PDB file of C-alpha atoms in Angstrom:
ATOM      1  CA  MET A   1       0.138   0.111   0.212  1.00  0.00           C
ATOM      2  CA  PRO A   2       1.504   3.399  -0.952  1.00  0.00           C
ATOM      3  CA  LEU A   3       2.684   5.352   1.832  1.00  0.00           C
ATOM      4  CA  ARG A   4       1.405   9.368   2.736  1.00  0.00           C
ATOM      5  CA  LEU A   5       4.504  11.041   2.547  1.00  0.00           C
ATOM      6  CA  LEU A   6       5.882  14.376   3.828  1.00  0.00           C
ATOM      7  CA  MET A   7       8.948  16.092   2.821  1.00  0.00           C
ATOM      8  CA  MET A   8      10.772  18.145   4.657  1.00  0.00           C
ATOM      9  CA  GLY A   9      13.734  20.645   2.247  1.00  0.00           C
ATOM     10  CA  THR A  10      14.659  24.031   1.362  1.00  0.00           C
ATOM     11  CA  GLY A  11      18.352  22.810  -0.578  1.00  0.00           C
ATOM     12  CA  ALA A  12      19.054  22.185  -4.245  1.00  0.00           C
ATOM     13  CA  PHE A  13      20.229  18.415  -2.510  1.00  0.00           C
ATOM     14  CA  ALA A  14      16.083  17.761  -1.682  1.00  0.00           C
ATOM     15  CA  LEU A  15      15.323  18.410  -4.894  1.00  0.00           C
ATOM     16  CA  PRO A  16      15.613  15.593  -7.577  1.00  0.00           C
ATOM     17  CA  ALA A  17      14.433  13.163  -4.786  1.00  0.00           C
ATOM     18  CA  PHE A  18      11.381  15.678  -4.168  1.00  0.00           C
ATOM     19  CA  ARG A  19      10.833  15.430  -8.238  1.00  0.00           C
ATOM     20  CA  ALA A  20      11.043  11.518  -7.742  1.00  0.00           C
ATOM     21  CA  LEU A  21       8.724  11.217  -4.760  1.00  0.00           C
ATOM     22  CA  VAL A  22       5.488  12.829  -6.385  1.00  0.00           C
ATOM     23  CA  ASP A  23       6.163  11.572  -9.403  1.00  0.00           C
ATOM     24  CA  SER A  24       6.364   8.366  -7.513  1.00  0.00           C
ATOM     25  CA  ARG A  25       3.014   5.469  -6.185  1.00  0.00           C
ATOM     26  CA  HIS A  26       3.294   7.593  -2.657  1.00  0.00           C
ATOM     27  CA  ASP A  27       1.207   9.721  -1.880  1.00  0.00           C
ATOM     28  CA  VAL A  28       2.911  13.622  -1.118  1.00  0.00           C
ATOM     29  CA  VAL A  29       0.650  14.798   1.367  1.00  0.00           C
ATOM     30  CA  GLY A  30       3.019  17.706   1.773  1.00  0.00           C
ATOM     31  CA  LEU A  31       6.285  19.961   1.827  1.00  0.00           C
ATOM     32  CA  VAL A  32       7.988  21.872   4.585  1.00  0.00           C
ATOM     33  CA  THR A  33      10.332  24.423   3.499  1.00  0.00           C
ATOM     34  CA  GLN A  34      11.941  27.529   4.990  1.00  0.00           C
ATOM     35  CA  PRO A  35       9.511  31.061   4.919  1.00  0.00           C
ATOM     36  CA  ASP A  36      10.774  33.223   1.975  1.00  0.00           C
ATOM     37  CA  ARG A  37      12.856  35.410   2.711  1.00  0.00           C
ATOM     38  CA  THR A  38      12.878  38.874   1.913  1.00  0.00           C
ATOM     39  CA  GLY A  39      15.241  42.336   2.765  1.00  0.00           C
ATOM     40  CA  ARG A  40      18.353  43.243   3.411  1.00  0.00           C
ATOM     41  CA  GLY A  41      20.679  40.808   3.006  1.00  0.00           C
ATOM     42  CA  HIS A  42      18.509  38.558   1.002  1.00  0.00           C
ATOM     43  CA  HIS A  43      18.128  38.078  -2.354  1.00  0.00           C
ATOM     44  CA  HIS A  44      15.211  37.502  -3.701  1.00  0.00           C
ATOM     45  CA  HIS A  45      14.793  34.153  -5.358  1.00  0.00           C
ATOM     46  CA  VAL A  46      12.490  31.314  -6.319  1.00  0.00           C
ATOM     47  CA  ASN A  47      12.108  28.737  -3.801  1.00  0.00           C
ATOM     48  CA  PRO A  48      12.139  25.294  -6.615  1.00  0.00           C
ATOM     49  CA  LEU A  49      10.838  22.628  -3.707  1.00  0.00           C
ATOM     50  CA  LYS A  50       7.611  25.067  -3.304  1.00  0.00           C
ATOM     51  CA  GLU A  51       7.983  25.648  -7.278  1.00  0.00           C
ATOM     52  CA  VAL A  52       7.753  21.538  -8.004  1.00  0.00           C
ATOM     53  CA  ALA A  53       4.812  21.177  -4.869  1.00  0.00           C
ATOM     54  CA  LEU A  54       2.824  24.054  -5.974  1.00  0.00           C
ATOM     55  CA  THR A  55       2.724  22.843  -9.879  1.00  0.00           C
ATOM     56  CA  ALA A  56       1.770  19.621  -8.826  1.00  0.00           C
ATOM     57  CA  GLY A  57      -0.882  20.905  -6.253  1.00  0.00           C
ATOM     58  CA  VAL A  58       1.067  19.720  -2.726  1.00  0.00           C
ATOM     59  CA  PRO A  59       0.710  21.772   0.047  1.00  0.00           C
ATOM     60  CA  VAL A  60       3.277  24.111   1.324  1.00  0.00           C
ATOM     61  CA  LEU A  61       3.783  24.918   4.795  1.00  0.00           C
ATOM     62  CA  GLN A  62       6.036  27.751   5.420  1.00  0.00           C
ATOM     63  CA  PRO A  63       7.142  27.275   9.381  1.00  0.00           C
ATOM     64  CA  GLU A  64       9.298  29.863  11.274  1.00  0.00           C
ATOM     65  CA  LYS A  65       9.693  26.358  13.639  1.00  0.00           C
ATOM     66  CA  ALA A  66       8.751  23.448  12.683  1.00  0.00           C
ATOM     67  CA  SER A  67       8.998  22.241  16.013  1.00  0.00           C
ATOM     68  CA  SER A  68       6.793  25.271  17.226  1.00  0.00           C
ATOM     69  CA  PRO A  69       3.246  23.516  18.409  1.00  0.00           C
ATOM     70  CA  ASP A  70       1.147  25.526  15.674  1.00  0.00           C
ATOM     71  CA  SER A  71       3.463  23.255  13.456  1.00  0.00           C
ATOM     72  CA  LEU A  72       3.703  20.550  15.004  1.00  0.00           C
ATOM     73  CA  GLU A  73      -0.581  20.767  15.075  1.00  0.00           C
ATOM     74  CA  GLN A  74      -0.963  21.737  11.282  1.00  0.00           C
ATOM     75  CA  LEU A  75       2.032  18.327  10.289  1.00  0.00           C
ATOM     76  CA  ARG A  76      -0.544  16.237  12.275  1.00  0.00           C
ATOM     77  CA  SER A  77      -3.244  17.294  10.001  1.00  0.00           C
ATOM     78  CA  LEU A  78      -1.580  15.721   7.411  1.00  0.00           C
ATOM     79  CA  ASP A  79      -1.388  12.661   8.752  1.00  0.00           C
ATOM     80  CA  ALA A  80       2.050  11.117   7.024  1.00  0.00           C
ATOM     81  CA  ASP A  81       3.550   7.762   7.488  1.00  0.00           C
ATOM     82  CA  LEU A  82       6.609   9.029   7.082  1.00  0.00           C
ATOM     83  CA  TYR A  83       8.575  12.526   6.862  1.00  0.00           C
ATOM     84  CA  VAL A  84      11.452  12.461   4.426  1.00  0.00           C
ATOM     85  CA  VAL A  85      13.899  15.196   5.317  1.00  0.00           C
ATOM     86  CA  ALA A  86      17.799  16.875   2.952  1.00  0.00           C
ATOM     87  CA  ALA A  87      18.697  19.788   3.324  1.00  0.00           C
ATOM     88  CA  TYR A  88      15.911  21.363   5.585  1.00  0.00           C
ATOM     89  CA  GLY A  89      17.887  23.784   7.835  1.00  0.00           C
ATOM     90  CA  GLN A  90      15.670  23.363  10.935  1.00  0.00           C
ATOM     91  CA  ILE A  91      16.426  21.367  13.956  1.00  0.00           C
ATOM     92  CA  LEU A  92      13.648  18.792  14.797  1.00  0.00           C
ATOM     93  CA  SER A  93      12.094  18.201  17.819  1.00  0.00           C
ATOM     94  CA  THR A  94      11.779  14.849  19.197  1.00  0.00           C
ATOM     95  CA  ARG A  95       7.700  14.932  19.407  1.00  0.00           C
ATOM     96  CA  LEU A  96       7.958  16.046  15.520  1.00  0.00           C
ATOM     97  CA  LEU A  97      10.162  13.115  14.621  1.00  0.00           C
ATOM     98  CA  HIS A  98       7.500  10.705  16.664  1.00  0.00           C
ATOM     99  CA  SER A  99       4.781  12.174  15.081  1.00  0.00           C
ATOM    100  CA  PRO A 100       4.312  10.368  12.521  1.00  0.00           C
ATOM    101  CA  ARG A 101       3.810   6.063  12.103  1.00  0.00           C
ATOM    102  CA  TYR A 102       7.335   5.155  10.426  1.00  0.00           C
ATOM    103  CA  GLY A 103       9.341   8.109  11.949  1.00  0.00           C
ATOM    104  CA  ALA A 104      11.777  10.848  10.067  1.00  0.00           C
ATOM    105  CA  ILE A 105      14.509   9.696   7.289  1.00  0.00           C
ATOM    106  CA  ASN A 106      17.485  11.971   6.552  1.00  0.00           C
ATOM    107  CA  LEU A 107      19.644  12.060   2.846  1.00  0.00           C
ATOM    108  CA  HIS A 108      23.239  13.107   4.229  1.00  0.00           C
ATOM    109  CA  GLY A 109      25.674  13.589   1.416  1.00  0.00           C
ATOM    110  CA  SER A 110      28.421  11.667   3.128  1.00  0.00           C
ATOM    111  CA  LEU A 111      29.158   8.347   3.655  1.00  0.00           C
ATOM    112  CA  LEU A 112      28.053   8.679   7.980  1.00  0.00           C
ATOM    113  CA  PRO A 113      29.326   7.968  10.517  1.00  0.00           C
ATOM    114  CA  LYS A 114      32.141  10.734   8.788  1.00  0.00           C
ATOM    115  CA  TYR A 115      31.606  13.827   8.143  1.00  0.00           C
ATOM    116  CA  ARG A 116      28.288  14.430  10.281  1.00  0.00           C
ATOM    117  CA  GLY A 117      27.058  17.920  10.435  1.00  0.00           C
ATOM    118  CA  ALA A 118      25.623  20.756   7.941  1.00  0.00           C
ATOM    119  CA  ALA A 119      28.612  20.601   5.359  1.00  0.00           C
ATOM    120  CA  PRO A 120      29.842  17.070   4.607  1.00  0.00           C
ATOM    121  CA  ILE A 121      29.747  17.409   1.230  1.00  0.00           C
ATOM    122  CA  GLN A 122      32.795  20.316   1.477  1.00  0.00           C
ATOM    123  CA  TYR A 123      34.728  18.947   3.985  1.00  0.00           C
ATOM    124  CA  ALA A 124      35.482  15.754   2.099  1.00  0.00           C
ATOM    125  CA  VAL A 125      36.413  17.468  -0.998  1.00  0.00           C
ATOM    126  CA  LEU A 126      38.347  19.545   2.219  1.00  0.00           C
ATOM    127  CA  SER A 127      40.393  16.512   3.617  1.00  0.00           C
ATOM    128  CA  GLY A 128      40.946  14.909   0.193  1.00  0.00           C
ATOM    129  CA  GLU A 129      38.859  12.169   0.304  1.00  0.00           C
ATOM    130  CA  THR A 130      38.819  10.592  -2.466  1.00  0.00           C
ATOM    131  CA  ARG A 131      35.520   8.736  -2.143  1.00  0.00           C
ATOM    132  CA  THR A 132      32.051   9.506  -0.738  1.00  0.00           C
ATOM    133  CA  GLY A 133      28.321   9.168  -0.793  1.00  0.00           C
ATOM    134  CA  VAL A 134      24.948   9.765   0.247  1.00  0.00           C
ATOM    135  CA  THR A 135      23.241   8.014   3.603  1.00  0.00           C
ATOM    136  CA  ILE A 136      20.240   7.412   4.615  1.00  0.00           C
ATOM    137  CA  PHE A 137      19.485   7.048   7.682  1.00  0.00           C
ATOM    138  CA  GLN A 138      16.467   7.375  10.859  1.00  0.00           C
ATOM    139  CA  ILE A 139      16.258  10.651  12.556  1.00  0.00           C
ATOM    140  CA  VAL A 140      17.138  11.146  16.555  1.00  0.00           C
ATOM    141  CA  ARG A 141      17.468  13.691  17.985  1.00  0.00           C
ATOM    142  CA  GLU A 142      21.403  13.564  18.335  1.00  0.00           C
ATOM    143  CA  LEU A 143      23.295  15.704  15.104  1.00  0.00           C
ATOM    144  CA  ASP A 144      23.269  12.632  12.022  1.00  0.00           C
ATOM    145  CA  ALA A 145      23.165  10.355  14.810  1.00  0.00           C
ATOM    146  CA  GLY A 146      20.593   7.935  13.546  1.00  0.00           C
ATOM    147  CA  PRO A 147      20.618   4.183  12.788  1.00  0.00           C
ATOM    148  CA  ILE A 148      21.866   3.782   8.567  1.00  0.00           C
ATOM    149  CA  LEU A 149      18.748   2.266   6.358  1.00  0.00           C
ATOM    150  CA  GLY A 150      20.808   2.632   2.927  1.00  0.00           C
ATOM    151  CA  VAL A 151      23.761   3.674   1.490  1.00  0.00           C
ATOM    152  CA  VAL A 152      24.601   4.874  -1.810  1.00  0.00           C
ATOM    153  CA  GLU A 153      28.724   5.385  -2.505  1.00  0.00           C
ATOM    154  CA  THR A 154      30.738   7.298  -5.816  1.00  0.00           C
ATOM    155  CA  ASP A 155      34.308   8.403  -6.202  1.00  0.00           C
ATOM    156  CA  ILE A 156      35.198  11.692  -5.400  1.00  0.00           C
ATOM    157  CA  GLY A 157      36.733  13.049  -8.951  1.00  0.00           C
ATOM    158  CA  PRO A 158      40.867  14.930  -8.888  1.00  0.00           C
ATOM    159  CA  HIS A 159      38.664  17.592 -10.323  1.00  0.00           C
ATOM    160  CA  GLU A 160      35.581  17.905  -8.350  1.00  0.00           C
ATOM    161  CA  THR A 161      34.428  20.987  -6.546  1.00  0.00           C
ATOM    162  CA  SER A 162      32.019  20.631  -4.347  1.00  0.00           C
ATOM    163  CA  GLY A 163      29.418  22.357  -6.208  1.00  0.00           C
ATOM    164  CA  GLN A 164      29.695  19.589  -8.863  1.00  0.00           C
ATOM    165  CA  LEU A 165      29.744  16.405  -6.112  1.00  0.00           C
ATOM    166  CA  HIS A 166      26.484  17.664  -4.570  1.00  0.00           C
ATOM    167  CA  ASP A 167      24.677  17.822  -7.716  1.00  0.00           C
ATOM    168  CA  ARG A 168      26.057  13.961  -8.349  1.00  0.00           C
ATOM    169  CA  LEU A 169      25.270  13.113  -5.232  1.00  0.00           C
ATOM    170  CA  ALA A 170      21.394  14.847  -5.341  1.00  0.00           C
ATOM    171  CA  GLU A 171      20.953  12.385  -7.782  1.00  0.00           C
ATOM    172  CA  LEU A 172      22.127   9.226  -6.887  1.00  0.00           C
ATOM    173  CA  ALA A 173      20.178   9.966  -3.192  1.00  0.00           C
ATOM    174  CA  VAL A 174      17.256   9.647  -5.521  1.00  0.00           C
ATOM    175  CA  PRO A 175      16.846   5.561  -6.762  1.00  0.00           C
ATOM    176  CA  LEU A 176      18.354   5.469  -3.451  1.00  0.00           C
ATOM    177  CA  THR A 177      15.786   6.991  -1.665  1.00  0.00           C
ATOM    178  CA  LEU A 178      12.475   5.105  -3.164  1.00  0.00           C
ATOM    179  CA  GLN A 179      14.146   2.117  -2.515  1.00  0.00           C
ATOM    180  CA  MET A 180      14.291   2.810   1.909  1.00  0.00           C
ATOM    181  CA  ILE A 181      10.184   3.917   0.959  1.00  0.00           C
ATOM    182  CA  GLY A 182      10.115   0.701  -0.070  1.00  0.00           C
ATOM    183  CA  GLU A 183      12.181  -1.750   2.364  1.00  0.00           C
ATOM    184  CA  ILE A 184      10.282   1.079   5.359  1.00  0.00           C
ATOM    185  CA  GLU A 185       6.793   0.252   3.708  1.00  0.00           C
ATOM    186  CA  SER A 186       7.120  -3.517   3.191  1.00  0.00           C
ATOM    187  CA  GLY A 187       9.026  -4.001   6.870  1.00  0.00           C
ATOM    188  CA  THR A 188      11.846  -5.317   5.568  1.00  0.00           C
ATOM    189  CA  ALA A 189      13.895  -2.022   6.193  1.00  0.00           C
ATOM    190  CA  GLU A 190      17.076  -2.946   8.474  1.00  0.00           C
ATOM    191  CA  PRO A 191      18.707  -0.805  10.435  1.00  0.00           C
ATOM    192  CA  THR A 192      22.391  -0.636  11.138  1.00  0.00           C
ATOM    193  CA  PRO A 193      23.668   0.987  14.561  1.00  0.00           C
ATOM    194  CA  GLN A 194      26.018   4.023  13.641  1.00  0.00           C
ATOM    195  CA  ASP A 195      30.242   3.653  15.114  1.00  0.00           C
ATOM    196  CA  ASP A 196      29.963   7.034  17.170  1.00  0.00           C
ATOM    197  CA  SER A 197      33.859   6.323  17.602  1.00  0.00           C
ATOM    198  CA  GLN A 198      34.211   6.848  14.107  1.00  0.00           C
ATOM    199  CA  ALA A 199      32.282  10.400  13.703  1.00  0.00           C
ATOM    200  CA  THR A 200      33.187  13.376  12.315  1.00  0.00           C
ATOM    201  CA  PHE A 201      32.239  16.362  12.381  1.00  0.00           C
ATOM    202  CA  ALA A 202      31.664  18.590   9.649  1.00  0.00           C
ATOM    203  CA  PRO A 203      30.315  22.112  10.744  1.00  0.00           C
ATOM    204  CA  ARG A 204      28.437  25.306   8.837  1.00  0.00           C
ATOM    205  CA  ILE A 205      31.505  26.499   5.992  1.00  0.00           C
ATOM    206  CA  PRO A 206      31.991  30.347   7.037  1.00  0.00           C
ATOM    207  CA  LYS A 207      32.548  33.110   4.556  1.00  0.00           C
ATOM    208  CA  GLU A 208      36.144  33.770   5.568  1.00  0.00           C
ATOM    209  CA  ALA A 209      36.827  30.408   5.549  1.00  0.00           C
ATOM    210  CA  GLY A 210      36.827  30.943   1.186  1.00  0.00           C
ATOM    211  CA  ASN A 211      40.780  32.761   2.267  1.00  0.00           C
ATOM    212  CA  ILE A 212      43.544  30.617   0.987  1.00  0.00           C
ATOM    213  CA  ASP A 213      46.630  29.667   3.676  1.00  0.00           C
ATOM    214  CA  TRP A 214      49.770  29.821   0.839  1.00  0.00           C
ATOM    215  CA  SER A 215      51.745  28.518   4.130  1.00  0.00           C
ATOM    216  CA  GLN A 216      49.464  25.196   3.705  1.00  0.00           C
ATOM    217  CA  SER A 217      50.982  22.413   1.596  1.00  0.00           C
ATOM    218  CA  ALA A 218      50.261  22.509  -2.924  1.00  0.00           C
ATOM    219  CA  GLN A 219      48.091  19.904  -2.192  1.00  0.00           C
ATOM    220  CA  ARG A 220      46.062  21.265   0.673  1.00  0.00           C
ATOM    221  CA  ILE A 221      45.678  23.844  -1.338  1.00  0.00           C
ATOM    222  CA  GLY A 222      44.346  22.522  -4.812  1.00  0.00           C
ATOM    223  CA  TRP A 223      41.886  20.469  -2.043  1.00  0.00           C
ATOM    224  CA  HIS A 224      40.951  23.979  -0.383  1.00  0.00           C
ATOM    225  CA  ASN A 225      40.646  25.513  -3.855  1.00  0.00           C
ATOM    226  CA  ARG A 226      37.831  22.545  -4.813  1.00  0.00           C
ATOM    227  CA  ALA A 227      35.731  22.268  -1.475  1.00  0.00           C
ATOM    228  CA  MET A 228      34.643  26.204  -1.903  1.00  0.00           C
ATOM    229  CA  GLN A 229      33.225  26.552  -4.448  1.00  0.00           C
ATOM    230  CA  PRO A 230      30.794  27.824  -5.515  1.00  0.00           C
ATOM    231  CA  TRP A 231      30.383  28.786  -1.940  1.00  0.00           C
ATOM    232  CA  PRO A 232      32.319  31.522  -0.511  1.00  0.00           C
ATOM    233  CA  MET A 233      34.720  30.765  -3.368  1.00  0.00           C
ATOM    234  CA  PRO A 234      38.890  30.500  -2.546  1.00  0.00           C
ATOM    235  CA  PHE A 235      39.899  33.933  -2.136  1.00  0.00           C
ATOM    236  CA  THR A 236      43.445  36.082  -1.735  1.00  0.00           C
ATOM    237  CA  PHE A 237      44.777  38.945  -2.273  1.00  0.00           C
ATOM    238  CA  LEU A 238      47.243  40.605  -4.469  1.00  0.00           C
ATOM    239  CA  HIS A 239      50.284  42.372  -3.062  1.00  0.00           C
ATOM    240  CA  ARG A 240      52.116  44.692  -5.187  1.00  0.00           C
ATOM    241  CA  ARG A 241      54.869  47.524  -4.488  1.00  0.00           C
ATOM    242  CA  ASP A 242      53.387  50.318  -4.222  1.00  0.00           C
ATOM    243  CA  ALA A 243      49.238  49.707  -5.358  1.00  0.00           C
ATOM    244  CA  LYS A 244      46.886  48.635  -2.669  1.00  0.00           C
ATOM    245  CA  PRO A 245      46.167  45.056  -2.776  1.00  0.00           C
ATOM    246  CA  ILE A 246      43.229  43.598  -4.866  1.00  0.00           C
ATOM    247  CA  ARG A 247      41.163  40.930  -3.705  1.00  0.00           C
ATOM    248  CA  VAL A 248      41.182  38.145  -5.664  1.00  0.00           C
ATOM    249  CA  LEU A 249      38.962  34.808  -6.360  1.00  0.00           C
ATOM    250  CA  ILE A 250      41.303  31.772  -7.855  1.00  0.00           C
ATOM    251  CA  PRO A 251      38.603  29.388  -9.630  1.00  0.00           C
ATOM    252  CA  GLU A 252      41.004  26.881 -10.966  1.00  0.00           C
ATOM    253  CA  VAL A 253      44.367  26.184  -9.796  1.00  0.00           C
ATOM    254  CA  GLY A 254      46.660  23.559 -11.138  1.00  0.00           C
ATOM    255  CA  PRO A 255      50.564  21.277 -10.348  1.00  0.00           C
ATOM    256  CA  ALA A 256      53.146  23.253 -11.372  1.00  0.00           C
ATOM    257  CA  PRO A 257      56.282  22.064 -13.152  1.00  0.00           C
ATOM    258  CA  GLN A 258      58.515  23.003 -10.485  1.00  0.00           C
ATOM    259  CA  ALA A 259      57.709  21.054  -7.165  1.00  0.00           C
ATOM    260  CA  ALA A 260      59.692  22.922  -4.381  1.00  0.00           C
ATOM    261  CA  CYS A 261      61.172  26.318  -3.871  1.00  0.00           C
ATOM    262  CA  SER A 262      62.865  28.505  -1.302  1.00  0.00           C
ATOM    263  CA  GLU A 263      60.498  31.260  -1.522  1.00  0.00           C
ATOM    264  CA  ALA A 264      57.501  32.646   1.007  1.00  0.00           C
ATOM    265  CA  PRO A 265      54.487  30.977   0.554  1.00  0.00           C
ATOM    266  CA  GLY A 266      52.369  32.606  -1.764  1.00  0.00           C
ATOM    267  CA  THR A 267      54.993  34.504  -3.477  1.00  0.00           C
ATOM    268  CA  VAL A 268      54.808  35.110  -6.950  1.00  0.00           C
ATOM    269  CA  LEU A 269      57.701  33.274  -9.080  1.00  0.00           C
ATOM    270  CA  PRO A 270      58.696  33.820 -12.686  1.00  0.00           C
ATOM    271  CA  SER A 271      58.226  32.025 -15.040  1.00  0.00           C
ATOM    272  CA  PRO A 272      59.468  32.167 -18.962  1.00  0.00           C
ATOM    273  CA  ASP A 273      56.444  30.642 -20.243  1.00  0.00           C
ATOM    274  CA  GLY A 274      54.279  33.133 -19.050  1.00  0.00           C
ATOM    275  CA  GLN A 275      52.153  31.127 -15.814  1.00  0.00           C
ATOM    276  CA  LEU A 276      50.773  32.579 -12.990  1.00  0.00           C
ATOM    277  CA  LEU A 277      53.226  30.313  -9.974  1.00  0.00           C
ATOM    278  CA  VAL A 278      53.844  30.801  -6.954  1.00  0.00           C
ATOM    279  CA  ALA A 279      54.652  29.084  -3.924  1.00  0.00           C
ATOM    280  CA  THR A 280      53.873  26.961  -0.923  1.00  0.00           C
ATOM    281  CA  GLY A 281      54.088  26.191   2.018  1.00  0.00           C
ATOM    282  CA  ASP A 282      55.400  22.785   0.476  1.00  0.00           C
ATOM    283  CA  GLY A 283      55.395  23.163  -3.118  1.00  0.00           C
ATOM    284  CA  THR A 284      54.785  25.353  -6.090  1.00  0.00           C
ATOM    285  CA  LEU A 285      51.664  26.107  -7.480  1.00  0.00           C
ATOM    286  CA  GLU A 286      49.560  27.086 -10.844  1.00  0.00           C
ATOM    287  CA  ILE A 287      47.071  29.521 -11.275  1.00  0.00           C
ATOM    288  CA  ILE A 288      45.059  28.576 -13.520  1.00  0.00           C
ATOM    289  CA  GLN A 289      41.806  31.331 -13.464  1.00  0.00           C
ATOM    290  CA  ILE A 290      41.599  34.487 -11.176  1.00  0.00           C
ATOM    291  CA  GLN A 291      38.836  36.634 -10.616  1.00  0.00           C
ATOM    292  CA  PRO A 292      40.214  40.560  -9.580  1.00  0.00           C
ATOM    293  CA  SER A 293      36.747  41.676  -7.144  1.00  0.00           C
ATOM    294  CA  GLY A 294      34.364  42.805  -9.367  1.00  0.00           C
ATOM    295  CA  LYS A 295      35.548  41.648 -12.603  1.00  0.00           C
ATOM    296  CA  ARG A 296      34.772  38.248 -14.611  1.00  0.00           C
ATOM    297  CA  PRO A 297      36.850  35.227 -14.552  1.00  0.00           C
ATOM    298  CA  MET A 298      40.132  35.058 -16.736  1.00  0.00           C
ATOM    299  CA  SER A 299      42.653  33.028 -17.655  1.00  0.00           C
ATOM    300  CA  ALA A 300      45.829  34.142 -15.476  1.00  0.00           C
ATOM    301  CA  ALA A 301      47.595  34.592 -19.022  1.00  0.00           C
ATOM    302  CA  GLU A 302      45.530  37.182 -19.405  1.00  0.00           C
ATOM    303  CA  PHE A 303      45.460  38.918 -16.292  1.00  0.00           C
ATOM    304  CA  LEU A 304      48.924  39.413 -16.450  1.00  0.00           C
ATOM    305  CA  ARG A 305      48.963  40.992 -19.581  1.00  0.00           C
ATOM    306  CA  GLY A 306      46.596  43.961 -17.232  1.00  0.00           C
ATOM    307  CA  HIS A 307      48.642  43.704 -14.798  1.00  0.00           C
ATOM    308  CA  PRO A 308      52.682  43.149 -14.650  1.00  0.00           C
ATOM    309  CA  LEU A 309      54.211  41.319 -11.675  1.00  0.00           C
ATOM    310  CA  GLY A 310      57.067  42.448 -11.028  1.00  0.00           C
ATOM    311  CA  PRO A 311      59.807  41.414  -8.257  1.00  0.00           C
ATOM    312  CA  GLY A 312      58.149  40.597  -4.174  1.00  0.00           C
ATOM    313  CA  THR A 313      54.742  40.091  -5.390  1.00  0.00           C
ATOM    314  CA  LEU A 314      52.958  38.259  -3.104  1.00  0.00           C
ATOM    315  CA  PHE A 315      49.302  36.866  -2.425  1.00  0.00           C
ATOM    316  CA  ALA A 316      48.587  36.768   1.009  1.00  0.00           C
ATOM    317  CA  ALA A 317      46.118  37.981   3.860  1.00  0.00           C
ATOM    318  CA  GLU A 318      44.948  41.732   3.506  1.00  0.00           C
TER     319      GLU A 318
END
């Protein structure tokens, strides 16, 4: 018998799974998503999950706090069998989690128990992981600690950014979600407890985390570069003699032909081939693409034509 499902999600990670649920044989009785944000500090944008729900005739709830008494009463009135949660952005109370017959499941972008928290995909890339995946687990009060219902794994590409990996994992989550809901419906789901001793944490990434630390190794700076895209973007400041520092984004870096040097980290190195090479704490890095503040991204060669870099030029904090 089809289940009555309630989706709780806001971020793009939830979108493919929500579309699949709407198109499935199950009955999606509602979407709970974050309130529309307007005014200072908030860009006007369309919530894609809300658009899908309205098009499909699915009721949309946007409470400030999903666990408030009024919200709980609204949710109970929908009489859902199961809550499906993905990139929702609110802490859910025990009372809310116990409301549906089968509780609530979460779609999480890591191989739990590694990278519990708000930014699992970014931390996997930042840590140099070569493999990750999506875990679906039964939600409990402790952060991302509930028993695991199912996992799908995938390799992380050597040049893959967090944004690219995010989109791939969101799609990979779709068949797993439908499979796990089917097992819950049939009573064949087999929850497996997590090994808490192996847990690592991935808290929300602040904007300042995009600042490149040139004292790190070339390899770690490469991981950081991929992890910080599309947000908050890897950035640094270009310091030249007799000129104000310029804030620049660094969308793409690569390994440099020269492996090591004795210059201070962040120093721009001479290159007979016109490359933009930078000393790091261990090894040398090539900047392939650069974006000065307020301008479009450009190749390093194009940037150097408009910004000749003499001796003593340095990339560093402001």
